[in-house]
XYZ file of N, CA and C in Angstrom:
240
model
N 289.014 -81.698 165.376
C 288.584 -83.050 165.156
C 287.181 -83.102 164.570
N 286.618 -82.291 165.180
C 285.215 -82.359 164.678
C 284.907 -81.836 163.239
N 285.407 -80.601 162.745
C 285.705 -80.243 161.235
C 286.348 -81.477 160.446
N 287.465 -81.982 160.735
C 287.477 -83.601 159.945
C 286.600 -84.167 160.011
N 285.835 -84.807 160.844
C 284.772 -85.920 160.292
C 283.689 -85.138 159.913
N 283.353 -83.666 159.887
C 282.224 -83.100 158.997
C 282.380 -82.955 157.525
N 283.894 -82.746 157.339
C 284.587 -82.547 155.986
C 284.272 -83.790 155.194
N 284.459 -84.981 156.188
C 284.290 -86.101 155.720
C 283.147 -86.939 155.302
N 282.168 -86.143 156.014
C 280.852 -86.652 155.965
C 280.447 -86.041 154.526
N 280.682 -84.566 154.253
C 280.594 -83.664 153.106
C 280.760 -84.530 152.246
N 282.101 -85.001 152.105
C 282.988 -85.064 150.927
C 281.980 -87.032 150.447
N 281.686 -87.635 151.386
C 280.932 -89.142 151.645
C 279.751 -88.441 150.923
N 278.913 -87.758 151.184
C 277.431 -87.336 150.694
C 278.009 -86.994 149.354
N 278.816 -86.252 149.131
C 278.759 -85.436 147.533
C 279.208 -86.599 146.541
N 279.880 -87.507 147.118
C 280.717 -88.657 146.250
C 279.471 -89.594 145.635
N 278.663 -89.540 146.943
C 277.001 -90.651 146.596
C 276.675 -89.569 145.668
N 276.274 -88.144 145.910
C 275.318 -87.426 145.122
C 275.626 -87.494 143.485
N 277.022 -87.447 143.275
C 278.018 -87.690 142.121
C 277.503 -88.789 141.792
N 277.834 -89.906 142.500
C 277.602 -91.375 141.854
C 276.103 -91.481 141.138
N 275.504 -90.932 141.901
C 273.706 -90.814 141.357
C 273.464 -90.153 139.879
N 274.001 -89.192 140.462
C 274.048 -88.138 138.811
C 274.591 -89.286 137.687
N 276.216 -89.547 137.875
C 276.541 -90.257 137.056
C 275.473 -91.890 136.470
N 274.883 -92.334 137.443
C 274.016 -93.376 137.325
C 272.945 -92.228 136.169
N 272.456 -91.460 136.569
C 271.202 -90.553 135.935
C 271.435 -90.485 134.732
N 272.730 -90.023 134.042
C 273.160 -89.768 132.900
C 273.610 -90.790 132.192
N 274.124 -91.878 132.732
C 274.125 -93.057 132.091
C 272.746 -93.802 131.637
N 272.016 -93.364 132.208
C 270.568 -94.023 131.920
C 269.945 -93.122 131.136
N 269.900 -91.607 130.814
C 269.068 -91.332 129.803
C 269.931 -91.374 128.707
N 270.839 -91.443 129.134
C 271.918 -91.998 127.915
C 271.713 -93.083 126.872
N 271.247 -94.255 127.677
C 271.193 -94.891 126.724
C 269.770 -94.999 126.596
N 269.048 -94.435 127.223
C 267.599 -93.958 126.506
C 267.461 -93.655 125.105
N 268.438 -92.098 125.450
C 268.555 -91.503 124.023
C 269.198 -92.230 122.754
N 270.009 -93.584 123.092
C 270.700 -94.128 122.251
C 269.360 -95.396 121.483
N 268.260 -95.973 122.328
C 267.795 -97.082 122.056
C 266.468 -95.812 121.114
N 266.143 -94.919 121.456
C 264.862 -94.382 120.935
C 265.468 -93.792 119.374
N 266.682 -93.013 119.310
C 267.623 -92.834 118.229
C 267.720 -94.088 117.106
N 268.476 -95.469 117.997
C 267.969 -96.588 116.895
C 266.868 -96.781 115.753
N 265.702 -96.751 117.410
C 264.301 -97.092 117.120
C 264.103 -95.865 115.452
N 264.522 -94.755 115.699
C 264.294 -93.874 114.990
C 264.901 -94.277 112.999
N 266.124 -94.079 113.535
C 266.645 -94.596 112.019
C 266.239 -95.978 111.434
N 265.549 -97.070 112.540
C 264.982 -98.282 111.777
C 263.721 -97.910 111.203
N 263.026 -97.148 111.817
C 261.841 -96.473 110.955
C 262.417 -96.155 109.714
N 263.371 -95.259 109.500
C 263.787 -94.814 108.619
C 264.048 -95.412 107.648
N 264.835 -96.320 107.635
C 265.065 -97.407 107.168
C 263.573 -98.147 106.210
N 262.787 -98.659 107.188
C 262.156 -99.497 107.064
C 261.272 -98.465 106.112
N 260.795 -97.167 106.135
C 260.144 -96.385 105.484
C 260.773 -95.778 103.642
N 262.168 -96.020 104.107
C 262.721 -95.730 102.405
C 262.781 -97.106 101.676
N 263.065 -98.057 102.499
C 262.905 -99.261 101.726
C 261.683 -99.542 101.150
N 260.436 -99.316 101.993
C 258.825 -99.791 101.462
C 258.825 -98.309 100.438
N 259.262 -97.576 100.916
C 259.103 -96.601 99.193
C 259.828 -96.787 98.115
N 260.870 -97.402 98.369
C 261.646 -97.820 97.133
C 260.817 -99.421 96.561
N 260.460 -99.814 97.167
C 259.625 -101.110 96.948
C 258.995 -100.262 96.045
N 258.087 -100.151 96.384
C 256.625 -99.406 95.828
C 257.003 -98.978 94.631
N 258.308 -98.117 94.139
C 258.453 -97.337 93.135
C 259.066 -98.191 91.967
N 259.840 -99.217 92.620
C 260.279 -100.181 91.544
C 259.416 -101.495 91.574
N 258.455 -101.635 91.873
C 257.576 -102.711 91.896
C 256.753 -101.977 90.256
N 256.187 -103.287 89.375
C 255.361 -102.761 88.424
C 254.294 -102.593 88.797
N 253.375 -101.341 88.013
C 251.878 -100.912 88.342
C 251.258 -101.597 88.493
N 251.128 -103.125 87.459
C 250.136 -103.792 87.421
C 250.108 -104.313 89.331
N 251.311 -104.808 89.422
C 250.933 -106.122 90.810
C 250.661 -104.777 91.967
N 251.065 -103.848 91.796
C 250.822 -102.956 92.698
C 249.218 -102.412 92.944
N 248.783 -102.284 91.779
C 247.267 -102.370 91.720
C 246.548 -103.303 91.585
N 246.597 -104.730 91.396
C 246.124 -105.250 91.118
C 245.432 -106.428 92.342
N 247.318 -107.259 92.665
C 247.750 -107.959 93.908
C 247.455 -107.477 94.522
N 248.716 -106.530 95.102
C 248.787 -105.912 96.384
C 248.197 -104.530 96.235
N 247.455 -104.654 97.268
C 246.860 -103.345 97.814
C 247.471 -102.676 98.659
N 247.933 -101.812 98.992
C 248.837 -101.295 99.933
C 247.829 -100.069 100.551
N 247.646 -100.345 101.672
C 246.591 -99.143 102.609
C 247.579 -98.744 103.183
N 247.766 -97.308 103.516
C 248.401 -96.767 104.511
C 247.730 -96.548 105.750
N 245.657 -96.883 105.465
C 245.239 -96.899 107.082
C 245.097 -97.606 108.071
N 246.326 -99.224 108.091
C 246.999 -100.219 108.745
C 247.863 -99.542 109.438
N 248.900 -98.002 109.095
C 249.711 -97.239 109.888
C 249.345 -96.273 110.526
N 249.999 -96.896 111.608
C 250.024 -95.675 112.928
C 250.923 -94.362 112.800
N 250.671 -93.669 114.042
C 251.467 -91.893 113.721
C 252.653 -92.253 113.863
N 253.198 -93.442 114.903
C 254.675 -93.772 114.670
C 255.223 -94.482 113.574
N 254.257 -95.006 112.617
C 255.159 -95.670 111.289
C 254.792 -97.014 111.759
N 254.482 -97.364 112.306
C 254.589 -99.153 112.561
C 252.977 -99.237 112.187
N 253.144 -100.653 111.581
C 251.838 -101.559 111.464
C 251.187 -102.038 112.182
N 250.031 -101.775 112.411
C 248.849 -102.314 113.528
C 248.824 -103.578 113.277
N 248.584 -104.083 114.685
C 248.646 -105.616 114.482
C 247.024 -106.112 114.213
């Protein structure tokens, strides 16, 4: 009798310990999924402003717009 409800207690702890893990991995999970986004919108956002730039004419590019790159940070985004 007593080996059943220890078995049982086992089998109760490992099912929580499981459930946790599974909680754990679901969460850097979608860690890895929102920072991945974050990643290719840089990407994005970085081939587009170079394709800007390259098909924009010299004049407004020098002239108008000034384009500093020391407004950007090491992650790519614009200082506010």
């Amino acid at each position: 009798m007593r080996e059943s409800v220890q078995k049982k207690r086992n089998s109760t702890s490992a099912a929580k310990q499981l459930a946790q893990m599974r909680e754990k991995l679901a969460s850097i999970s979608e860690r890895e999924r929102v920072l991945g986004e974050r990643s290719a919108a840089r990407e994005v956002y970085r081939y587009l402003l170079d394709s800007h730039r390259l098909t924009a004419p010299a004049t407004f590019l020098g002239g108008v717009l000034n384009i500093s790159l020391s407004g950007v940070n090491e992650g790519g985004q614009l200082a506010a």
